[in-house]
Amino acid sequence: EERVVLLDAWEEIENEMIRKGVAKADNKELQSVVNMKPKKLKKRRELPDGGGWEEYFDYVFPDEAKATKGLKLLEMAQKWKRSGGIMNALKAAKKAKENDQVEEKAKVETDSNELDIDDL
């Protein structure tokens, strides 16, 4: 929030300079300050004691929004690693292979137990 307050003050100074005639109305500094301002998002989070939800405001700055896109992938990779990562994937593959082998063996046994009319 300190960053938001600072940007608001800076924008007000630029606007005041335009009103006093010190800066041009198409002031590039003012436009750059406006471009740095964040988007205000209303979010909800669960209270730590489990007593409900709390609404709060979060600010997403344009320079931070670009950085968070790559963080989503990193976050998912960390979650996958914590859940066992490659070891769980290998165990699941091994189990699936064993299940396929058991099913194939059962199918072969069933096929060998069937009689063919030509065999009689």
Short mmCIF file of N, CA, C and O in Angstrom, two decimals:
data_model
loop_
_atom_site.label_atom_id
_atom_site.label_comp_id
_atom_site.label_asym_id
_atom_site.label_seq_id
_atom_site.Cartn_x
_atom_site.Cartn_y
_atom_site.Cartn_z
N GLU A 1 0.81 -1.20 0.00
CA GLU A 1 0.00 0.00 0.00
C GLU A 1 0.85 1.25 0.00
O GLU A 1 0.41 2.27 -0.49
N GLU A 2 2.05 1.17 0.55
CA GLU A 2 2.93 2.34 0.55
C GLU A 2 3.26 2.76 -0.87
O GLU A 2 3.33 3.95 -1.18
N ARG A 3 3.42 1.78 -1.71
CA ARG A 3 3.74 2.06 -3.10
C ARG A 3 2.57 2.77 -3.78
O ARG A 3 2.77 3.70 -4.58
N VAL A 4 1.35 2.39 -3.46
CA VAL A 4 0.16 3.01 -4.03
C VAL A 4 0.06 4.45 -3.56
O VAL A 4 -0.22 5.37 -4.36
N VAL A 5 0.30 4.68 -2.28
CA VAL A 5 0.24 6.04 -1.73
C VAL A 5 1.29 6.92 -2.40
O VAL A 5 1.02 8.07 -2.76
N LEU A 6 2.48 6.38 -2.59
CA LEU A 6 3.55 7.12 -3.25
C LEU A 6 3.18 7.49 -4.68
O LEU A 6 3.37 8.64 -5.12
N LEU A 7 2.63 6.54 -5.42
CA LEU A 7 2.22 6.82 -6.80
C LEU A 7 1.09 7.84 -6.86
O LEU A 7 1.06 8.70 -7.76
N ASP A 8 0.15 7.77 -5.92
CA ASP A 8 -0.95 8.75 -5.87
C ASP A 8 -0.40 10.15 -5.62
O ASP A 8 -0.83 11.12 -6.25
N ALA A 9 0.55 10.26 -4.70
CA ALA A 9 1.16 11.56 -4.40
C ALA A 9 1.92 12.09 -5.61
O ALA A 9 1.85 13.28 -5.94
N TRP A 10 2.65 11.21 -6.28
CA TRP A 10 3.41 11.61 -7.46
C TRP A 10 2.47 12.10 -8.57
O TRP A 10 2.72 13.10 -9.23
N GLU A 11 1.35 11.37 -8.75
CA GLU A 11 0.38 11.77 -9.77
C GLU A 11 -0.22 13.14 -9.43
O GLU A 11 -0.41 13.98 -10.31
N GLU A 12 -0.49 13.36 -8.16
CA GLU A 12 -1.05 14.65 -7.75
C GLU A 12 -0.06 15.79 -8.00
O GLU A 12 -0.44 16.88 -8.44
N ILE A 13 1.21 15.55 -7.75
CA ILE A 13 2.24 16.56 -8.00
C ILE A 13 2.30 16.88 -9.50
O ILE A 13 2.37 18.05 -9.89
N GLU A 14 2.26 15.85 -10.33
CA GLU A 14 2.30 16.07 -11.78
C GLU A 14 1.07 16.86 -12.23
O GLU A 14 1.18 17.78 -13.05
N ASN A 15 -0.12 16.52 -11.69
CA ASN A 15 -1.33 17.26 -12.04
C ASN A 15 -1.26 18.71 -11.60
O ASN A 15 -1.70 19.62 -12.30
N GLU A 16 -0.69 18.94 -10.42
CA GLU A 16 -0.55 20.30 -9.91
C GLU A 16 0.41 21.11 -10.79
O GLU A 16 0.18 22.29 -11.06
N MET A 17 1.47 20.48 -11.26
CA MET A 17 2.42 21.17 -12.14
C MET A 17 1.75 21.55 -13.46
O MET A 17 2.01 22.61 -14.02
N ILE A 18 0.83 20.70 -13.95
CA ILE A 18 0.10 21.01 -15.18
C ILE A 18 -0.85 22.18 -14.94
O ILE A 18 -0.94 23.11 -15.76
N ARG A 19 -1.54 22.18 -13.77
CA ARG A 19 -2.46 23.28 -13.45
C ARG A 19 -1.73 24.61 -13.32
O ARG A 19 -2.23 25.65 -13.72
N LYS A 20 -0.52 24.61 -12.78
CA LYS A 20 0.25 25.83 -12.60
C LYS A 20 0.96 26.26 -13.88
O LYS A 20 1.51 27.35 -13.96
N GLY A 21 0.94 25.40 -14.88
CA GLY A 21 1.55 25.74 -16.16
C GLY A 21 3.03 25.41 -16.22
O GLY A 21 3.71 25.79 -17.17
N VAL A 22 3.55 24.75 -15.22
CA VAL A 22 4.97 24.39 -15.21
C VAL A 22 5.24 23.25 -16.20
O VAL A 22 6.28 23.18 -16.83
N ALA A 23 4.25 22.36 -16.36
CA ALA A 23 4.39 21.22 -17.27
C ALA A 23 3.28 21.30 -18.32
O ALA A 23 2.25 21.93 -18.12
N LYS A 24 3.53 20.64 -19.45
CA LYS A 24 2.54 20.62 -20.54
C LYS A 24 1.40 19.67 -20.18
O LYS A 24 1.55 18.75 -19.39
N ALA A 25 0.26 19.91 -20.82
CA ALA A 25 -0.92 19.08 -20.56
C ALA A 25 -0.72 17.65 -21.03
O ALA A 25 -1.32 16.72 -20.49
N ASP A 26 0.13 17.44 -22.02
CA ASP A 26 0.41 16.09 -22.50
C ASP A 26 1.67 15.55 -21.84
O ASP A 26 2.45 14.83 -22.45
N ASN A 27 1.84 15.86 -20.58
CA ASN A 27 3.03 15.50 -19.81
C ASN A 27 3.29 14.00 -19.86
O ASN A 27 2.46 13.20 -19.43
N LYS A 28 4.44 13.61 -20.38
CA LYS A 28 4.80 12.20 -20.46
C LYS A 28 5.08 11.63 -19.07
O LYS A 28 4.85 10.45 -18.84
N GLU A 29 5.53 12.46 -18.17
CA GLU A 29 5.77 12.00 -16.79
C GLU A 29 4.46 11.57 -16.13
O GLU A 29 4.40 10.54 -15.47
N LEU A 30 3.40 12.37 -16.34
CA LEU A 30 2.10 12.02 -15.78
C LEU A 30 1.60 10.70 -16.36
O LEU A 30 1.12 9.83 -15.62
N GLN A 31 1.76 10.53 -17.66
CA GLN A 31 1.32 9.29 -18.30
C GLN A 31 2.11 8.10 -17.78
O GLN A 31 1.56 7.03 -17.55
N SER A 32 3.40 8.28 -17.54
CA SER A 32 4.21 7.16 -17.02
C SER A 32 3.79 6.80 -15.60
O SER A 32 3.78 5.62 -15.23
N VAL A 33 3.41 7.80 -14.80
CA VAL A 33 2.94 7.53 -13.44
C VAL A 33 1.62 6.78 -13.48
O VAL A 33 1.42 5.80 -12.75
N VAL A 34 0.73 7.20 -14.36
CA VAL A 34 -0.57 6.53 -14.50
C VAL A 34 -0.36 5.08 -14.94
O VAL A 34 -1.05 4.17 -14.47
N ASN A 35 0.59 4.84 -15.83
CA ASN A 35 0.87 3.48 -16.30
C ASN A 35 1.47 2.60 -15.21
O ASN A 35 1.39 1.38 -15.30
N MET A 36 2.08 3.20 -14.19
CA MET A 36 2.68 2.43 -13.09
C MET A 36 1.67 2.06 -12.02
O MET A 36 1.94 1.21 -11.18
N LYS A 37 0.49 2.70 -12.05
CA LYS A 37 -0.49 2.46 -11.00
C LYS A 37 -1.06 1.04 -11.10
O LYS A 37 -1.24 0.51 -12.19
N PRO A 38 -1.34 0.44 -9.95
CA PRO A 38 -1.80 -0.95 -9.93
C PRO A 38 -3.30 -1.07 -10.15
O PRO A 38 -4.05 -0.11 -10.05
N LYS A 39 -3.71 -2.30 -10.43
CA LYS A 39 -5.13 -2.63 -10.46
C LYS A 39 -5.51 -3.11 -9.07
O LYS A 39 -4.77 -3.85 -8.44
N LYS A 40 -6.64 -2.66 -8.59
CA LYS A 40 -7.10 -3.02 -7.26
C LYS A 40 -8.04 -4.22 -7.38
O LYS A 40 -9.05 -4.15 -8.07
N LEU A 41 -7.67 -5.32 -6.74
CA LEU A 41 -8.47 -6.54 -6.79
C LEU A 41 -9.05 -6.85 -5.42
O LEU A 41 -8.35 -6.77 -4.41
N LYS A 42 -10.31 -7.23 -5.40
CA LYS A 42 -10.96 -7.63 -4.16
C LYS A 42 -10.84 -9.15 -4.06
O LYS A 42 -11.28 -9.87 -4.95
N LYS A 43 -10.23 -9.64 -2.99
CA LYS A 43 -10.02 -11.07 -2.81
C LYS A 43 -10.61 -11.53 -1.48
O LYS A 43 -10.92 -10.72 -0.62
N ARG A 44 -10.71 -12.86 -1.36
CA ARG A 44 -11.19 -13.46 -0.11
C ARG A 44 -10.20 -14.51 0.33
O ARG A 44 -9.60 -15.20 -0.47
N ARG A 45 -10.04 -14.61 1.64
CA ARG A 45 -9.20 -15.66 2.21
C ARG A 45 -9.87 -16.19 3.46
O ARG A 45 -10.60 -15.48 4.15
N GLU A 46 -9.57 -17.46 3.73
CA GLU A 46 -10.15 -18.11 4.91
C GLU A 46 -9.40 -17.64 6.15
O GLU A 46 -8.17 -17.52 6.13
N LEU A 47 -10.12 -17.37 7.21
CA LEU A 47 -9.50 -16.95 8.46
C LEU A 47 -8.72 -18.12 9.06
O LEU A 47 -9.13 -19.28 8.94
N PRO A 48 -7.59 -17.84 9.72
CA PRO A 48 -6.76 -18.90 10.28
C PRO A 48 -7.49 -19.79 11.29
O PRO A 48 -7.22 -20.97 11.37
N ASP A 49 -8.42 -19.22 12.03
CA ASP A 49 -9.13 -20.01 13.04
C ASP A 49 -10.30 -20.80 12.43
O ASP A 49 -11.01 -21.51 13.14
N GLY A 50 -10.49 -20.68 11.11
CA GLY A 50 -11.56 -21.41 10.44
C GLY A 50 -12.92 -20.81 10.67
O GLY A 50 -13.94 -21.44 10.41
N GLY A 51 -12.97 -19.58 11.14
CA GLY A 51 -14.23 -18.93 11.48
C GLY A 51 -14.89 -18.20 10.34
O GLY A 51 -15.72 -17.34 10.57
N GLY A 52 -14.53 -18.48 9.14
CA GLY A 52 -15.18 -17.82 8.01
C GLY A 52 -14.17 -17.25 7.03
O GLY A 52 -13.02 -17.68 6.98
N TRP A 53 -14.65 -16.27 6.28
CA TRP A 53 -13.84 -15.68 5.23
C TRP A 53 -13.65 -14.19 5.48
O TRP A 53 -14.51 -13.54 6.06
N GLU A 54 -12.54 -13.68 5.00
CA GLU A 54 -12.22 -12.26 5.14
C GLU A 54 -11.99 -11.70 3.74
O GLU A 54 -11.31 -12.30 2.92
N GLU A 55 -12.59 -10.56 3.47
CA GLU A 55 -12.37 -9.89 2.19
C GLU A 55 -11.26 -8.86 2.39
O GLU A 55 -11.20 -8.18 3.41
N TYR A 56 -10.39 -8.78 1.39
CA TYR A 56 -9.30 -7.81 1.45
C TYR A 56 -8.99 -7.35 0.04
O TYR A 56 -9.41 -7.95 -0.95
N PHE A 57 -8.26 -6.25 -0.07
CA PHE A 57 -7.87 -5.72 -1.36
C PHE A 57 -6.40 -6.03 -1.61
O PHE A 57 -5.57 -5.91 -0.72
N ASP A 58 -6.13 -6.42 -2.82
CA ASP A 58 -4.76 -6.70 -3.23
C ASP A 58 -4.48 -5.84 -4.45
O ASP A 58 -5.38 -5.56 -5.25
N TYR A 59 -3.25 -5.41 -4.58
CA TYR A 59 -2.86 -4.57 -5.70
C TYR A 59 -1.94 -5.35 -6.62
O TYR A 59 -1.00 -5.98 -6.17
N VAL A 60 -2.24 -5.32 -7.92
CA VAL A 60 -1.40 -5.98 -8.91
C VAL A 60 -0.79 -4.89 -9.77
O VAL A 60 -1.48 -4.21 -10.53
N PHE A 61 0.52 -4.73 -9.64
CA PHE A 61 1.24 -3.72 -10.41
C PHE A 61 1.59 -4.29 -11.78
O PHE A 61 1.86 -5.49 -11.91
N PRO A 62 1.60 -3.44 -12.80
CA PRO A 62 1.88 -3.91 -14.16
C PRO A 62 3.22 -4.65 -14.28
O PRO A 62 3.30 -5.67 -14.97
N ASP A 63 4.25 -4.19 -13.60
CA ASP A 63 5.55 -4.86 -13.69
C ASP A 63 5.56 -6.20 -12.96
O ASP A 63 6.28 -7.11 -13.33
N GLU A 64 4.73 -6.36 -11.95
CA GLU A 64 4.64 -7.62 -11.21
C GLU A 64 3.76 -8.63 -11.94
O GLU A 64 3.96 -9.83 -11.83
N ALA A 65 2.78 -8.15 -12.70
CA ALA A 65 1.86 -9.05 -13.41
C ALA A 65 2.63 -9.89 -14.42
O ALA A 65 2.33 -11.06 -14.62
N LYS A 66 3.62 -9.32 -15.06
CA LYS A 66 4.41 -10.05 -16.04
C LYS A 66 5.23 -11.14 -15.36
O LYS A 66 5.40 -12.22 -15.90
N ALA A 67 5.73 -10.86 -14.18
CA ALA A 67 6.59 -11.80 -13.47
C ALA A 67 5.79 -12.99 -12.91
O ALA A 67 6.31 -14.09 -12.80
N THR A 68 4.52 -12.77 -12.58
CA THR A 68 3.74 -13.84 -11.94
C THR A 68 3.30 -14.93 -12.91
O THR A 68 2.95 -16.01 -12.48
N LYS A 69 3.34 -14.67 -14.21
CA LYS A 69 2.93 -15.69 -15.17
C LYS A 69 3.84 -16.90 -15.08
O LYS A 69 3.39 -18.03 -15.10
N GLY A 70 5.14 -16.69 -14.99
CA GLY A 70 6.09 -17.79 -14.88
C GLY A 70 6.05 -18.44 -13.51
O GLY A 70 6.39 -19.61 -13.36
N LEU A 71 5.62 -17.70 -12.51
CA LEU A 71 5.58 -18.24 -11.16
C LEU A 71 4.49 -19.29 -11.00
O LEU A 71 4.62 -20.19 -10.19
N LYS A 72 3.44 -19.20 -11.79
CA LYS A 72 2.36 -20.19 -11.72
C LYS A 72 2.89 -21.58 -12.08
O LYS A 72 2.60 -22.56 -11.39
N LEU A 73 3.70 -21.64 -13.13
CA LEU A 73 4.30 -22.91 -13.53
C LEU A 73 5.24 -23.43 -12.45
O LEU A 73 5.23 -24.61 -12.10
N LEU A 74 6.03 -22.54 -11.89
CA LEU A 74 6.95 -22.91 -10.82
C LEU A 74 6.19 -23.42 -9.60
O LEU A 74 6.57 -24.42 -8.99
N GLU A 75 5.11 -22.77 -9.27
CA GLU A 75 4.28 -23.18 -8.13
C GLU A 75 3.70 -24.58 -8.35
O GLU A 75 3.71 -25.42 -7.45
N MET A 76 3.23 -24.84 -9.57
CA MET A 76 2.67 -26.17 -9.87
C MET A 76 3.77 -27.24 -9.81
O MET A 76 3.53 -28.34 -9.33
N ALA A 77 4.97 -26.90 -10.27
CA ALA A 77 6.08 -27.86 -10.22
C ALA A 77 6.47 -28.18 -8.78
O ALA A 77 6.73 -29.34 -8.44
N GLN A 78 6.48 -27.17 -7.93
CA GLN A 78 6.80 -27.39 -6.52
C GLN A 78 5.73 -28.24 -5.85
O GLN A 78 6.05 -29.12 -5.05
N LYS A 79 4.49 -28.01 -6.19
CA LYS A 79 3.39 -28.80 -5.62
C LYS A 79 3.52 -30.26 -6.06
O LYS A 79 3.34 -31.17 -5.26
N TRP A 80 3.86 -30.49 -7.33
CA TRP A 80 4.04 -31.83 -7.85
C TRP A 80 5.20 -32.53 -7.15
O TRP A 80 5.11 -33.68 -6.76
N LYS A 81 6.28 -31.79 -6.92
CA LYS A 81 7.46 -32.35 -6.26
C LYS A 81 7.12 -32.74 -4.81
O LYS A 81 7.52 -33.79 -4.33
N ARG A 82 6.38 -31.87 -4.11
CA ARG A 82 6.00 -32.16 -2.73
C ARG A 82 5.11 -33.39 -2.65
O ARG A 82 5.12 -34.12 -1.67
N SER A 83 4.31 -33.62 -3.68
CA SER A 83 3.40 -34.77 -3.66
C SER A 83 4.12 -36.07 -4.01
O SER A 83 3.50 -37.11 -4.07
N GLY A 84 5.40 -36.01 -4.23
CA GLY A 84 6.16 -37.23 -4.51
C GLY A 84 6.88 -37.16 -5.84
O GLY A 84 7.77 -37.93 -6.10
N GLY A 85 6.47 -36.25 -6.68
CA GLY A 85 7.14 -36.02 -7.94
C GLY A 85 7.33 -37.25 -8.79
O GLY A 85 6.42 -38.04 -9.00
N ILE A 86 8.53 -37.43 -9.26
CA ILE A 86 8.86 -38.49 -10.21
C ILE A 86 8.68 -39.87 -9.60
O ILE A 86 8.31 -40.81 -10.29
N MET A 87 8.93 -40.00 -8.30
CA MET A 87 8.80 -41.31 -7.67
C MET A 87 7.36 -41.81 -7.73
O MET A 87 7.11 -42.97 -8.02
N ASN A 88 6.42 -40.94 -7.44
CA ASN A 88 5.01 -41.33 -7.53
C ASN A 88 4.61 -41.66 -8.96
O ASN A 88 3.86 -42.59 -9.20
N ALA A 89 5.15 -40.89 -9.92
CA ALA A 89 4.84 -41.16 -11.32
C ALA A 89 5.39 -42.52 -11.73
O ALA A 89 4.73 -43.28 -12.44
N LEU A 90 6.62 -42.84 -11.29
CA LEU A 90 7.21 -44.13 -11.62
C LEU A 90 6.45 -45.28 -10.96
O LEU A 90 6.22 -46.33 -11.59
N LYS A 91 6.05 -45.09 -9.71
CA LYS A 91 5.28 -46.13 -9.02
C LYS A 91 3.94 -46.38 -9.72
O LYS A 91 3.51 -47.52 -9.89
N ALA A 92 3.30 -45.30 -10.15
CA ALA A 92 2.01 -45.43 -10.84
C ALA A 92 2.19 -46.15 -12.17
O ALA A 92 1.38 -47.00 -12.53
N ALA A 93 3.27 -45.82 -12.88
CA ALA A 93 3.53 -46.49 -14.16
C ALA A 93 3.81 -47.97 -13.96
O ALA A 93 3.34 -48.82 -14.71
N LYS A 94 4.59 -48.29 -12.92
CA LYS A 94 4.93 -49.69 -12.63
C LYS A 94 3.66 -50.46 -12.27
O LYS A 94 3.45 -51.58 -12.73
N LYS A 95 2.80 -49.85 -11.45
CA LYS A 95 1.56 -50.50 -11.04
C LYS A 95 0.66 -50.73 -12.24
O LYS A 95 0.05 -51.79 -12.38
N ALA A 96 0.59 -49.74 -13.13
CA ALA A 96 -0.24 -49.88 -14.33
C ALA A 96 0.29 -51.01 -15.21
O ALA A 96 -0.48 -51.81 -15.76
N LYS A 97 1.61 -51.11 -15.32
CA LYS A 97 2.22 -52.17 -16.13
C LYS A 97 1.92 -53.54 -15.52
O LYS A 97 1.59 -54.48 -16.23
N GLU A 98 2.03 -53.65 -14.19
CA GLU A 98 1.72 -54.91 -13.50
C GLU A 98 0.26 -55.29 -13.70
O GLU A 98 -0.06 -56.46 -13.93
N ASN A 99 -0.63 -54.31 -13.62
CA ASN A 99 -2.05 -54.58 -13.83
C ASN A 99 -2.31 -55.08 -15.25
O ASN A 99 -3.10 -55.99 -15.46
N ASP A 100 -1.62 -54.47 -16.23
CA ASP A 100 -1.76 -54.91 -17.61
C ASP A 100 -1.27 -56.35 -17.77
O ASP A 100 -1.89 -57.15 -18.48
N GLN A 101 -0.16 -56.67 -17.11
CA GLN A 101 0.39 -58.02 -17.21
C GLN A 101 -0.56 -59.04 -16.57
O GLN A 101 -0.76 -60.14 -17.09
N VAL A 102 -1.17 -58.68 -15.43
CA VAL A 102 -2.11 -59.58 -14.76
C VAL A 102 -3.33 -59.79 -15.64
O VAL A 102 -3.81 -60.92 -15.79
N GLU A 103 -3.83 -58.73 -16.25
CA GLU A 103 -4.99 -58.85 -17.13
C GLU A 103 -4.66 -59.71 -18.34
O GLU A 103 -5.46 -60.54 -18.77
N GLU A 104 -3.48 -59.52 -18.90
CA GLU A 104 -3.06 -60.31 -20.07
C GLU A 104 -2.94 -61.79 -19.70
O GLU A 104 -3.37 -62.66 -20.45
N LYS A 105 -2.38 -62.06 -18.52
CA LYS A 105 -2.23 -63.44 -18.06
C LYS A 105 -3.61 -64.08 -17.85
O LYS A 105 -3.83 -65.22 -18.23
N ALA A 106 -4.53 -63.35 -17.27
CA ALA A 106 -5.88 -63.85 -17.05
C ALA A 106 -6.57 -64.11 -18.38
O ALA A 106 -7.29 -65.10 -18.54
N LYS A 107 -6.34 -63.27 -19.36
CA LYS A 107 -6.94 -63.44 -20.68
C LYS A 107 -6.38 -64.70 -21.35
O LYS A 107 -7.13 -65.48 -21.94
N VAL A 108 -5.07 -64.93 -21.23
CA VAL A 108 -4.45 -66.11 -21.82
C VAL A 108 -5.00 -67.37 -21.16
O VAL A 108 -5.31 -68.35 -21.84
N GLU A 109 -5.14 -67.36 -19.84
CA GLU A 109 -5.69 -68.52 -19.14
C GLU A 109 -7.12 -68.79 -19.55
O GLU A 109 -7.53 -69.94 -19.73
N THR A 110 -7.89 -67.75 -19.73
CA THR A 110 -9.28 -67.90 -20.15
C THR A 110 -9.34 -68.48 -21.56
O THR A 110 -10.14 -69.36 -21.85
N ASP A 111 -8.47 -67.97 -22.44
CA ASP A 111 -8.44 -68.45 -23.82
C ASP A 111 -8.02 -69.92 -23.88
O ASP A 111 -8.54 -70.69 -24.69
N SER A 112 -7.10 -70.33 -23.02
CA SER A 112 -6.63 -71.72 -23.06
C SER A 112 -7.67 -72.67 -22.48
O SER A 112 -7.68 -73.86 -22.79
N ASN A 113 -8.58 -72.19 -21.66
CA ASN A 113 -9.61 -73.03 -21.07
C ASN A 113 -10.79 -73.24 -22.02
O ASN A 113 -11.60 -74.14 -21.82
N GLU A 114 -10.88 -72.45 -23.06
CA GLU A 114 -11.97 -72.58 -24.01
C GLU A 114 -11.67 -73.74 -24.96
O GLU A 114 -10.54 -73.95 -25.40
N LEU A 115 -12.69 -74.48 -25.29
CA LEU A 115 -12.56 -75.60 -26.23
C LEU A 115 -12.99 -75.17 -27.62
O LEU A 115 -13.97 -74.45 -27.78
N ASP A 116 -12.27 -75.65 -28.55
CA ASP A 116 -12.61 -75.38 -29.92
C ASP A 116 -13.33 -76.61 -30.48
O ASP A 116 -12.95 -77.76 -30.20
N ILE A 117 -14.34 -76.43 -31.26
CA ILE A 117 -15.11 -77.54 -31.80
C ILE A 117 -14.22 -78.43 -32.67
O ILE A 117 -14.36 -79.63 -32.70
N ASP A 118 -13.25 -77.87 -33.33
CA ASP A 118 -12.34 -78.64 -34.19
C ASP A 118 -11.48 -79.58 -33.37
O ASP A 118 -10.99 -80.58 -33.88
N ASP A 119 -11.24 -79.26 -32.08
CA ASP A 119 -10.41 -80.11 -31.22
C ASP A 119 -11.14 -81.40 -30.85
O ASP A 119 -10.52 -82.37 -30.45
N LEU A 120 -12.43 -81.45 -30.96
CA LEU A 120 -13.21 -82.64 -30.55
C LEU A 120 -13.21 -83.71 -31.56
O LEU A 120 -13.01 -83.96 -32.57
#
